[in-house]
Short mmCIF file of C-alpha atoms and ligand atoms in Angstrom, two decimals:
data_model
loop_
_atom_site.label_atom_id
_atom_site.label_comp_id
_atom_site.label_asym_id
_atom_site.label_seq_id
_atom_site.Cartn_x
_atom_site.Cartn_y
_atom_site.Cartn_z
CA UNK A 1 70.30 105.91 119.19
CA UNK A 2 70.11 103.79 116.11
CA UNK A 3 72.24 106.20 114.05
CA UNK A 4 75.53 105.93 115.96
CA UNK A 5 74.90 102.24 116.53
CA UNK A 6 74.74 101.65 112.82
CA UNK A 7 77.94 103.60 112.33
CA UNK A 8 79.66 101.34 114.86
CA UNK A 9 78.40 98.32 112.97
CA UNK A 10 79.92 99.72 109.85
CA UNK A 11 83.27 100.30 111.56
CA UNK A 12 83.16 96.79 112.98
CA UNK A 13 82.46 95.30 109.57
CA UNK A 14 85.27 97.34 108.04
CA UNK A 15 87.62 95.93 110.66
CA UNK A 16 86.63 92.48 109.51
CA UNK A 17 88.01 93.19 106.02
CA UNK A 18 90.31 90.32 105.20
CA UNK A 19 93.65 91.28 103.66
CA UNK A 20 94.62 88.87 100.91
CA UNK A 21 98.08 88.48 99.43
CA UNK A 22 98.51 89.50 95.80
CA UNK A 23 101.08 86.75 95.25
CA UNK A 24 103.71 89.43 94.59
CA UNK A 25 105.85 90.03 97.68
CA UNK A 26 106.90 93.61 96.93
CA UNK A 27 103.34 94.60 96.04
CA UNK A 28 102.02 93.22 99.33
CA UNK A 29 104.67 95.30 101.08
CA UNK A 30 103.55 98.49 99.34
CA UNK A 31 99.91 97.65 100.10
CA UNK A 32 100.73 97.04 103.79
CA UNK A 33 99.91 93.35 103.60
CA UNK A 34 97.78 92.97 100.48
CA UNK A 35 94.35 93.76 99.09
CA UNK A 36 91.40 94.36 101.42
CA UNK A 37 88.87 91.72 100.41
CA UNK A 38 86.32 91.13 98.94
CA UNK A 39 86.49 94.14 96.64
CA UNK A 40 86.97 95.05 93.03
CA UNK A 41 90.40 96.06 91.77
CA UNK A 42 91.65 97.27 88.42
CA UNK A 43 95.12 96.61 87.07
CA UNK A 44 95.92 98.93 84.18
CA UNK A 45 98.88 98.91 81.86
CA UNK A 46 100.02 99.10 78.24
CA UNK A 47 100.32 95.88 76.18
CA UNK A 48 103.12 93.65 77.42
CA UNK A 49 103.45 95.38 80.78
CA UNK A 50 102.84 92.18 82.77
CA UNK A 51 99.12 92.31 83.58
CA UNK A 52 98.42 88.69 82.68
CA UNK A 53 101.51 87.55 84.59
CA UNK A 54 100.37 89.46 87.68
CA UNK A 55 96.87 88.02 87.29
CA UNK A 56 98.30 84.50 87.24
CA UNK A 57 100.37 85.19 90.35
CA UNK A 58 97.27 86.51 92.11
CA UNK A 59 95.33 83.33 91.32
CA UNK A 60 98.21 80.96 92.06
CA UNK A 61 98.44 82.57 95.50
CA UNK A 62 94.73 81.84 95.95
CA UNK A 63 95.20 78.21 94.89
CA UNK A 64 98.05 77.89 97.42
CA UNK A 65 95.66 79.17 100.09
CA UNK A 66 93.09 76.54 99.08
CA UNK A 67 90.69 78.97 97.39
CA UNK A 68 88.66 78.44 94.22
CA UNK A 69 90.13 80.62 91.48
CA UNK A 70 88.84 81.61 88.06
CA UNK A 71 90.52 83.23 85.06
CA UNK A 72 88.11 84.81 82.57
CA UNK A 73 90.03 85.24 79.36
CA UNK A 74 88.75 87.40 76.54
CA UNK A 75 91.99 88.82 75.21
CA UNK A 76 94.02 85.63 75.20
CA UNK A 77 93.01 82.13 74.17
CA UNK A 78 93.35 79.40 76.77
CA UNK A 79 96.31 78.11 74.74
CA UNK A 80 98.09 81.46 74.89
CA UNK A 81 97.43 81.64 78.61
CA UNK A 82 98.84 78.15 79.01
CA UNK A 83 101.98 79.22 77.09
CA UNK A 84 102.52 82.30 79.28
CA UNK A 85 102.09 80.15 82.38
CA UNK A 86 104.50 77.50 81.11
CA UNK A 87 107.13 80.12 80.20
CA UNK A 88 107.47 80.82 83.90
CA UNK A 89 107.61 77.15 84.81
CA UNK A 90 104.16 77.37 86.43
CA UNK A 91 100.95 75.40 85.86
CA UNK A 92 97.29 76.38 85.71
CA UNK A 93 96.46 73.57 88.15
CA UNK A 94 93.58 74.56 90.38
CA UNK A 95 92.68 77.56 88.20
CA UNK A 96 89.40 77.39 86.31
CA UNK A 97 89.92 79.02 82.91
CA UNK A 98 86.81 80.41 81.20
CA UNK A 99 87.65 81.37 77.64
CA UNK A 100 85.39 83.71 75.69
CA UNK A 101 86.10 84.69 72.17
CA UNK A 102 85.80 88.43 72.04
CA UNK A 103 86.24 88.41 68.28
CA UNK A 104 82.68 87.09 67.67
CA UNK A 105 81.14 90.01 69.44
CA UNK A 106 83.62 92.42 67.90
CA UNK A 107 82.94 91.19 64.39
CA UNK A 108 79.28 91.64 65.03
CA UNK A 109 79.96 95.20 66.19
CA UNK A 110 81.94 95.95 63.05
CA UNK A 111 79.75 94.27 60.45
CA UNK A 112 76.22 94.79 61.61
CA UNK A 113 74.51 98.04 61.16
CA UNK A 114 72.03 96.89 63.75
CA UNK A 115 74.00 97.80 66.85
CA UNK A 116 71.94 95.55 69.11
CA UNK A 117 73.74 92.44 67.80
CA UNK A 118 77.00 93.26 69.55
CA UNK A 119 75.15 94.39 72.64
CA UNK A 120 73.33 91.09 72.64
CA UNK A 121 76.63 89.19 72.46
CA UNK A 122 77.92 91.23 75.36
CA UNK A 123 74.86 90.31 77.40
CA UNK A 124 75.36 86.66 76.49
CA UNK A 125 79.00 86.80 77.53
CA UNK A 126 78.12 88.44 80.83
CA UNK A 127 75.45 85.85 81.53
CA UNK A 128 77.87 83.04 80.75
CA UNK A 129 80.47 84.54 83.10
CA UNK A 130 77.86 84.91 85.84
CA UNK A 131 76.74 81.31 85.35
CA UNK A 132 80.36 80.14 85.61
CA UNK A 133 80.79 82.11 88.84
CA UNK A 134 77.58 80.61 90.24
CA UNK A 135 78.79 77.14 89.36
CA UNK A 136 82.41 77.30 90.52
CA UNK A 137 82.05 79.83 93.33
CA UNK A 138 85.51 81.37 93.03
CA UNK A 139 86.99 83.40 95.88
CA UNK A 140 89.34 85.11 93.40
CA UNK A 141 88.63 86.10 89.84
CA UNK A 142 90.77 87.65 87.12
CA UNK A 143 89.04 89.29 84.16
CA UNK A 144 91.34 89.71 81.15
CA UNK A 145 90.58 92.27 79.85
CA UNK A 146 88.23 95.26 79.96
CA UNK A 147 89.55 96.44 76.60
CA UNK A 148 87.29 93.94 74.81
CA UNK A 149 84.20 95.16 76.66
CA UNK A 150 85.13 98.74 75.94
CA UNK A 151 85.56 98.04 72.23
CA UNK A 152 82.02 96.70 72.12
CA UNK A 153 80.29 99.24 74.33
CA UNK A 154 82.11 102.16 72.80
CA UNK A 155 80.53 105.01 74.69
CA UNK A 156 81.40 105.38 78.33
CA UNK A 157 77.95 105.44 80.02
CA UNK A 158 77.18 101.92 78.79
CA UNK A 159 80.66 100.75 79.76
CA UNK A 160 80.27 102.29 83.19
CA UNK A 161 76.90 100.60 83.70
CA UNK A 162 78.39 97.21 82.72
CA UNK A 163 81.16 97.67 85.23
CA UNK A 164 78.89 98.74 88.08
CA UNK A 165 76.60 95.76 87.44
CA UNK A 166 79.58 93.38 87.42
CA UNK A 167 80.93 94.95 90.60
CA UNK A 168 77.68 94.35 92.52
CA UNK A 169 77.47 90.81 91.17
CA UNK A 170 80.99 90.06 92.47
CA UNK A 171 80.22 91.71 95.82
CA UNK A 172 77.05 89.62 96.24
CA UNK A 173 79.06 86.48 95.58
CA UNK A 174 81.95 87.44 97.87
CA UNK A 175 84.46 87.39 95.05
CA UNK A 176 87.63 89.47 95.02
CA UNK A 177 87.94 90.59 91.43
CA UNK A 178 91.01 91.79 89.59
CA UNK A 179 90.06 93.38 86.28
CA UNK A 180 92.88 93.80 83.82
CA UNK A 181 92.65 96.87 81.63
CA UNK A 182 94.85 97.33 78.59
CA UNK A 183 95.69 100.96 77.97
CA UNK A 184 96.04 101.75 74.32
CA UNK A 185 98.42 104.37 73.00
CA UNK A 186 95.52 106.57 71.86
CA UNK A 187 94.81 107.29 75.51
CA UNK A 188 91.55 106.40 77.16
CA UNK A 189 88.87 108.75 78.31
CA UNK A 190 87.24 106.08 80.46
CA UNK A 191 90.26 105.85 82.71
CA UNK A 192 89.10 108.20 85.41
CA UNK A 193 85.50 107.03 85.28
CA UNK A 194 86.37 103.43 86.00
CA UNK A 195 88.83 104.45 88.70
CA UNK A 196 85.85 105.80 90.61
CA UNK A 197 84.13 102.41 90.54
CA UNK A 198 87.03 100.27 91.73
CA UNK A 199 88.18 99.97 95.33
CA UNK A 200 91.75 100.23 94.15
CA UNK A 201 93.65 100.88 90.93
CA UNK A 202 97.15 99.61 90.23
CA UNK A 203 99.04 100.87 87.19
CA UNK A 204 101.87 99.10 85.41
CA UNK A 205 104.08 101.25 83.27
CA UNK A 206 106.68 100.35 80.68
CA UNK A 207 109.09 102.98 79.42
CA UNK A 208 111.93 102.82 76.95
CA UNK A 209 115.11 104.55 77.98
CA UNK A 210 117.61 106.03 75.55
CA UNK A 211 119.71 102.92 76.04
CA UNK A 212 119.49 99.69 77.99
CA UNK A 213 116.61 97.53 79.10
CA UNK A 214 112.96 98.50 79.39
CA UNK A 215 112.14 100.34 82.59
CA UNK A 216 109.14 98.69 84.26
CA UNK A 217 107.37 100.48 87.06
CA UNK A 218 104.21 100.25 89.15
CA UNK A 219 102.12 102.94 90.72
CA UNK A 220 99.26 102.49 93.17
CA UNK A 221 96.99 105.04 91.63
CA UNK A 222 94.33 104.58 94.28
CA UNK A 223 93.71 102.27 97.22
CA UNK A 224 90.81 103.07 99.52
CA UNK A 225 91.72 103.04 103.19
CA UNK A 226 95.37 102.06 102.75
CA UNK A 227 98.17 104.62 103.24
CA UNK A 228 100.36 103.39 100.41
CA UNK A 229 103.71 104.91 99.44
CA UNK A 230 102.85 107.00 96.40
CA UNK A 231 104.88 107.44 93.24
CA UNK A 232 106.58 104.85 91.08
CA UNK A 233 108.14 101.65 92.34
CA UNK A 234 110.50 99.78 90.02
CA UNK A 235 109.63 96.28 88.91
CA UNK A 236 110.94 93.50 86.68
CA UNK A 237 109.55 90.35 85.03
CA UNK A 238 111.82 87.38 85.73
CA UNK A 239 111.47 83.87 84.49
CA UNK A 240 110.11 81.68 87.26
CA UNK A 241 109.45 84.57 89.62
CA UNK A 242 107.07 86.50 87.38
CA UNK A 243 106.59 90.07 88.54
CA UNK A 244 109.24 91.14 91.02
CA UNK A 245 108.70 94.49 92.71
CA UNK A 246 111.11 96.79 94.49
CA UNK A 247 109.23 99.11 96.85
CA UNK A 248 110.63 102.62 96.80
CA UNK A 249 112.71 103.36 99.88
CA UNK A 250 110.94 106.11 101.78
CA UNK A 251 113.43 108.32 103.64
CA UNK A 252 112.70 108.97 107.28
CA UNK A 253 111.96 105.35 108.19
CA UNK A 254 115.56 104.68 109.24
CA UNK A 255 116.36 104.67 112.94
CA UNK A 256 118.48 107.46 114.40
CA UNK A 257 122.20 106.70 114.05
CA UNK A 258 124.13 106.19 117.28
CA UNK A 259 127.14 108.22 118.38
CA UNK A 260 129.18 108.96 115.22
CA UNK A 261 132.58 107.32 114.93
CA UNK A 262 135.59 108.39 112.89
CA UNK A 263 136.38 105.91 110.17
CA UNK A 264 140.05 105.94 109.26
CA UNK A 265 141.72 105.21 105.95
CA UNK A 266 144.96 104.04 107.50
CA UNK A 267 146.85 106.88 105.80
CA UNK A 268 147.54 109.40 108.52
CA UNK A 269 147.82 112.48 106.30
CA UNK A 270 144.50 111.67 104.61
CA UNK A 271 142.71 111.14 107.92
CA UNK A 272 144.10 114.40 109.27
CA UNK A 273 142.76 116.22 106.24
CA UNK A 274 139.24 115.09 107.21
CA UNK A 275 139.66 116.02 110.86
CA UNK A 276 140.53 112.53 112.04
CA UNK A 277 138.54 110.41 109.58
CA UNK A 278 135.17 110.07 107.86
CA UNK A 279 132.23 110.35 110.19
CA UNK A 280 130.06 107.25 110.36
CA UNK A 281 126.50 107.69 109.14
CA UNK A 282 127.55 110.20 106.48
CA UNK A 283 128.13 109.95 102.74
CA UNK A 284 131.18 111.18 100.88
CA UNK A 285 131.22 111.61 97.14
CA UNK A 286 134.62 111.21 95.50
CA UNK A 287 134.83 112.86 92.13
CA UNK A 288 137.76 113.31 89.81
CA UNK A 289 138.96 112.69 86.32
CA UNK A 290 139.75 109.25 85.06
CA UNK A 291 142.94 107.82 86.57
CA UNK A 292 143.19 110.21 89.51
CA UNK A 293 142.81 107.42 92.07
CA UNK A 294 139.15 107.45 93.13
CA UNK A 295 138.91 103.66 93.29
CA UNK A 296 142.30 103.34 94.98
CA UNK A 297 141.42 105.85 97.67
CA UNK A 298 138.10 104.13 98.35
CA UNK A 299 139.89 100.78 98.53
CA UNK A 300 142.10 102.20 101.31
CA UNK A 301 139.07 102.68 103.53
CA UNK A 302 137.78 99.23 102.64
CA UNK A 303 141.12 97.55 103.38
CA UNK A 304 141.60 99.43 106.65
CA UNK A 305 138.12 98.40 107.79
CA UNK A 306 138.74 94.78 106.80
CA UNK A 307 142.02 94.81 108.73
CA UNK A 308 140.12 96.01 111.78
CA UNK A 309 137.87 92.94 111.35
CA UNK A 310 134.83 94.91 110.17
CA UNK A 311 132.52 93.92 107.32
CA UNK A 312 132.68 95.86 104.07
CA UNK A 313 130.31 95.99 101.12
CA UNK A 314 131.42 97.09 97.66
CA UNK A 315 129.09 97.86 94.77
CA UNK A 316 130.84 97.92 91.42
CA UNK A 317 129.40 99.39 88.25
CA UNK A 318 132.35 99.89 85.99
CA UNK A 319 134.56 96.96 86.81
CA UNK A 320 134.09 93.24 86.65
CA UNK A 321 134.87 91.34 89.84
CA UNK A 322 137.98 89.68 88.38
CA UNK A 323 139.42 93.02 87.18
CA UNK A 324 138.83 94.47 90.61
CA UNK A 325 140.69 91.61 92.35
CA UNK A 326 143.60 91.84 89.95
CA UNK A 327 143.92 95.58 90.48
CA UNK A 328 143.79 95.29 94.25
CA UNK A 329 146.49 92.59 94.12
CA UNK A 330 148.64 95.02 92.15
CA UNK A 331 148.25 97.46 95.02
CA UNK A 332 149.31 94.82 97.53
CA UNK A 333 145.81 94.00 98.86
CA UNK A 334 144.56 90.43 98.81
CA UNK A 335 140.80 90.71 98.91
CA UNK A 336 139.94 87.35 97.36
CA UNK A 337 140.09 85.44 100.61
CA UNK A 338 138.10 88.00 102.58
CA UNK A 339 135.47 87.90 99.85
CA UNK A 340 135.36 84.13 100.05
CA UNK A 341 135.01 84.25 103.83
CA UNK A 342 132.10 86.66 103.54
CA UNK A 343 133.74 89.55 105.41
CA UNK A 344 133.91 91.47 102.13
CA UNK A 345 130.62 91.56 100.22
CA UNK A 346 130.83 92.54 96.56
CA UNK A 347 128.02 93.16 94.09
CA UNK A 348 128.94 94.03 90.52
CA UNK A 349 126.25 95.42 88.25
CA UNK A 350 125.70 96.36 84.69
CA UNK A 351 124.23 99.85 85.12
CA UNK A 352 122.04 99.34 82.04
CA UNK A 353 120.38 96.26 83.45
CA UNK A 354 119.46 97.31 86.97
CA UNK A 355 116.82 99.80 88.05
CA UNK A 356 117.47 102.34 90.83
CA UNK A 357 114.75 100.66 92.88
CA UNK A 358 116.35 97.23 92.73
CA UNK A 359 119.78 98.68 93.50
CA UNK A 360 118.36 100.55 96.51
CA UNK A 361 116.78 97.33 97.81
CA UNK A 362 120.06 95.41 97.48
CA UNK A 363 122.05 98.11 99.32
CA UNK A 364 119.45 98.28 102.07
CA UNK A 365 119.42 94.49 102.47
CA UNK A 366 123.21 94.19 102.58
CA UNK A 367 123.61 97.05 105.05
CA UNK A 368 120.87 95.92 107.43
CA UNK A 369 121.66 92.19 107.33
CA UNK A 370 125.42 91.99 106.88
CA UNK A 371 127.03 95.30 107.83
CA UNK A 372 125.03 96.73 110.74
CA UNK A 373 124.33 93.27 112.10
CA UNK A 374 128.01 92.40 112.35
CA UNK A 375 129.22 95.49 114.21
N1 ATP B 401 109.00 83.63 81.10
C1 ATP B 401 109.27 84.94 81.08
N2 ATP B 401 110.36 85.43 81.66
C2 ATP B 401 110.63 86.73 81.66
N3 ATP B 401 109.84 87.64 81.09
C3 ATP B 401 108.74 87.23 80.49
C4 ATP B 401 108.38 85.87 80.46
N4 ATP B 401 107.22 85.75 79.82
C5 ATP B 401 106.88 86.99 79.47
N5 ATP B 401 107.78 87.88 79.87
C6 ATP B 401 107.73 89.33 79.66
O1 ATP B 401 106.45 89.76 80.09
C7 ATP B 401 105.82 90.50 79.08
C8 ATP B 401 104.33 90.24 78.92
O2 ATP B 401 103.73 89.89 80.09
P1 ATP B 401 102.15 89.74 80.08
O3 ATP B 401 101.69 88.81 79.04
O4 ATP B 401 101.79 89.43 81.49
O5 ATP B 401 101.71 91.24 79.71
P2 ATP B 401 100.25 91.82 79.47
O6 ATP B 401 100.27 93.18 80.10
O7 ATP B 401 99.23 90.87 79.91
O8 ATP B 401 100.23 91.99 77.89
P3 ATP B 401 98.95 92.12 76.91
O9 ATP B 401 98.46 93.50 77.09
O10 ATP B 401 99.55 91.89 75.57
O11 ATP B 401 97.99 91.07 77.30
C9 ATP B 401 106.47 90.03 77.81
O12 ATP B 401 106.40 91.06 76.86
C10 ATP B 401 107.86 89.71 78.21
O13 ATP B 401 108.66 90.87 78.14
MG1 MG B 402 97.66 89.90 78.81
#
């Protein structure tokens, strides 16, 4: 009797898991609300991928919710942390910063032949962190970063033991911990080992394209008990907003389209060619050499729809807005007013500056809020 009863208790306690916001809207969306708490999470990424920024957002969210928050900084001095925070127009108000100089312990590791010295420093650091947690009782904690610990411990069994001990300490004290882990270019053999210890692992990635801006992406490498959308999701770091995330659009979530309608261009011969018009809910790709009239033909459909009183959205990649207006005026269409009135929605992009994920989000937002809503 006691067996199944205990299992029920476990299920009941799992149901009580509180979901806490990460402070990053798009990430919460991917995680179906946020991080199940209190647990231990690891945020991995190469240098400059935005780990510290995300850590700050996570703690600022906690402060906004009235929680005690602590930032344990080994890889950045408190001054550097302050500068990063200020660069976004934020403050560290309400966040307890515990700064530990990793260099002392590292120097000891490099200079002393007696290995125990660095191990001793590591123990001291851990004790100091535990004392700070006991004193300030944080609900959220960011540890920046594991790289310093790994440099001292070297071999993975010791590193793994450190991590397991820290995990149980945080669990006992009801702390939700976000451990930042800098991935070095030499690769890291501890990666998979530490993934096993954490409740969830989030990976930031930063890739250089042949041309254009850096491509930033996030992957939820593991999240126990949460059916997250796998694969990469595009992200950006914006001044003031910090990490901005664009969850990948998963096909199949869209509702079934209604009865298809024929969308006319207003040019009879063209509509006849397509059997009466373009069918709604479908996509048509217009290809042709430069100057063959692709834009003009597309504008016909837009103008005809506008004349019928429907909303139209245009996404421009190769033309600036002003050039587009001037060209349409040359063809006898005055789109400026309709744009001003909001019936015509135009977004012009620099293709080198926008990620596919962000573009997808904008199209989805415009279509669901402005286009579908108006018909
Ligand atoms: N105010 C800002 N506005 C826009 N982007 C910024 C701003 N501040 C920093 N960034 C971008 O964020 C990147 C670094 O973010 P962050 O310090 O969070 O990375 P990190 O992963 O913690 O790096 P490290 O491994 O060096 O600690 C910078 O390289 C820069 O490109
Ligand atoms: Mg950092």
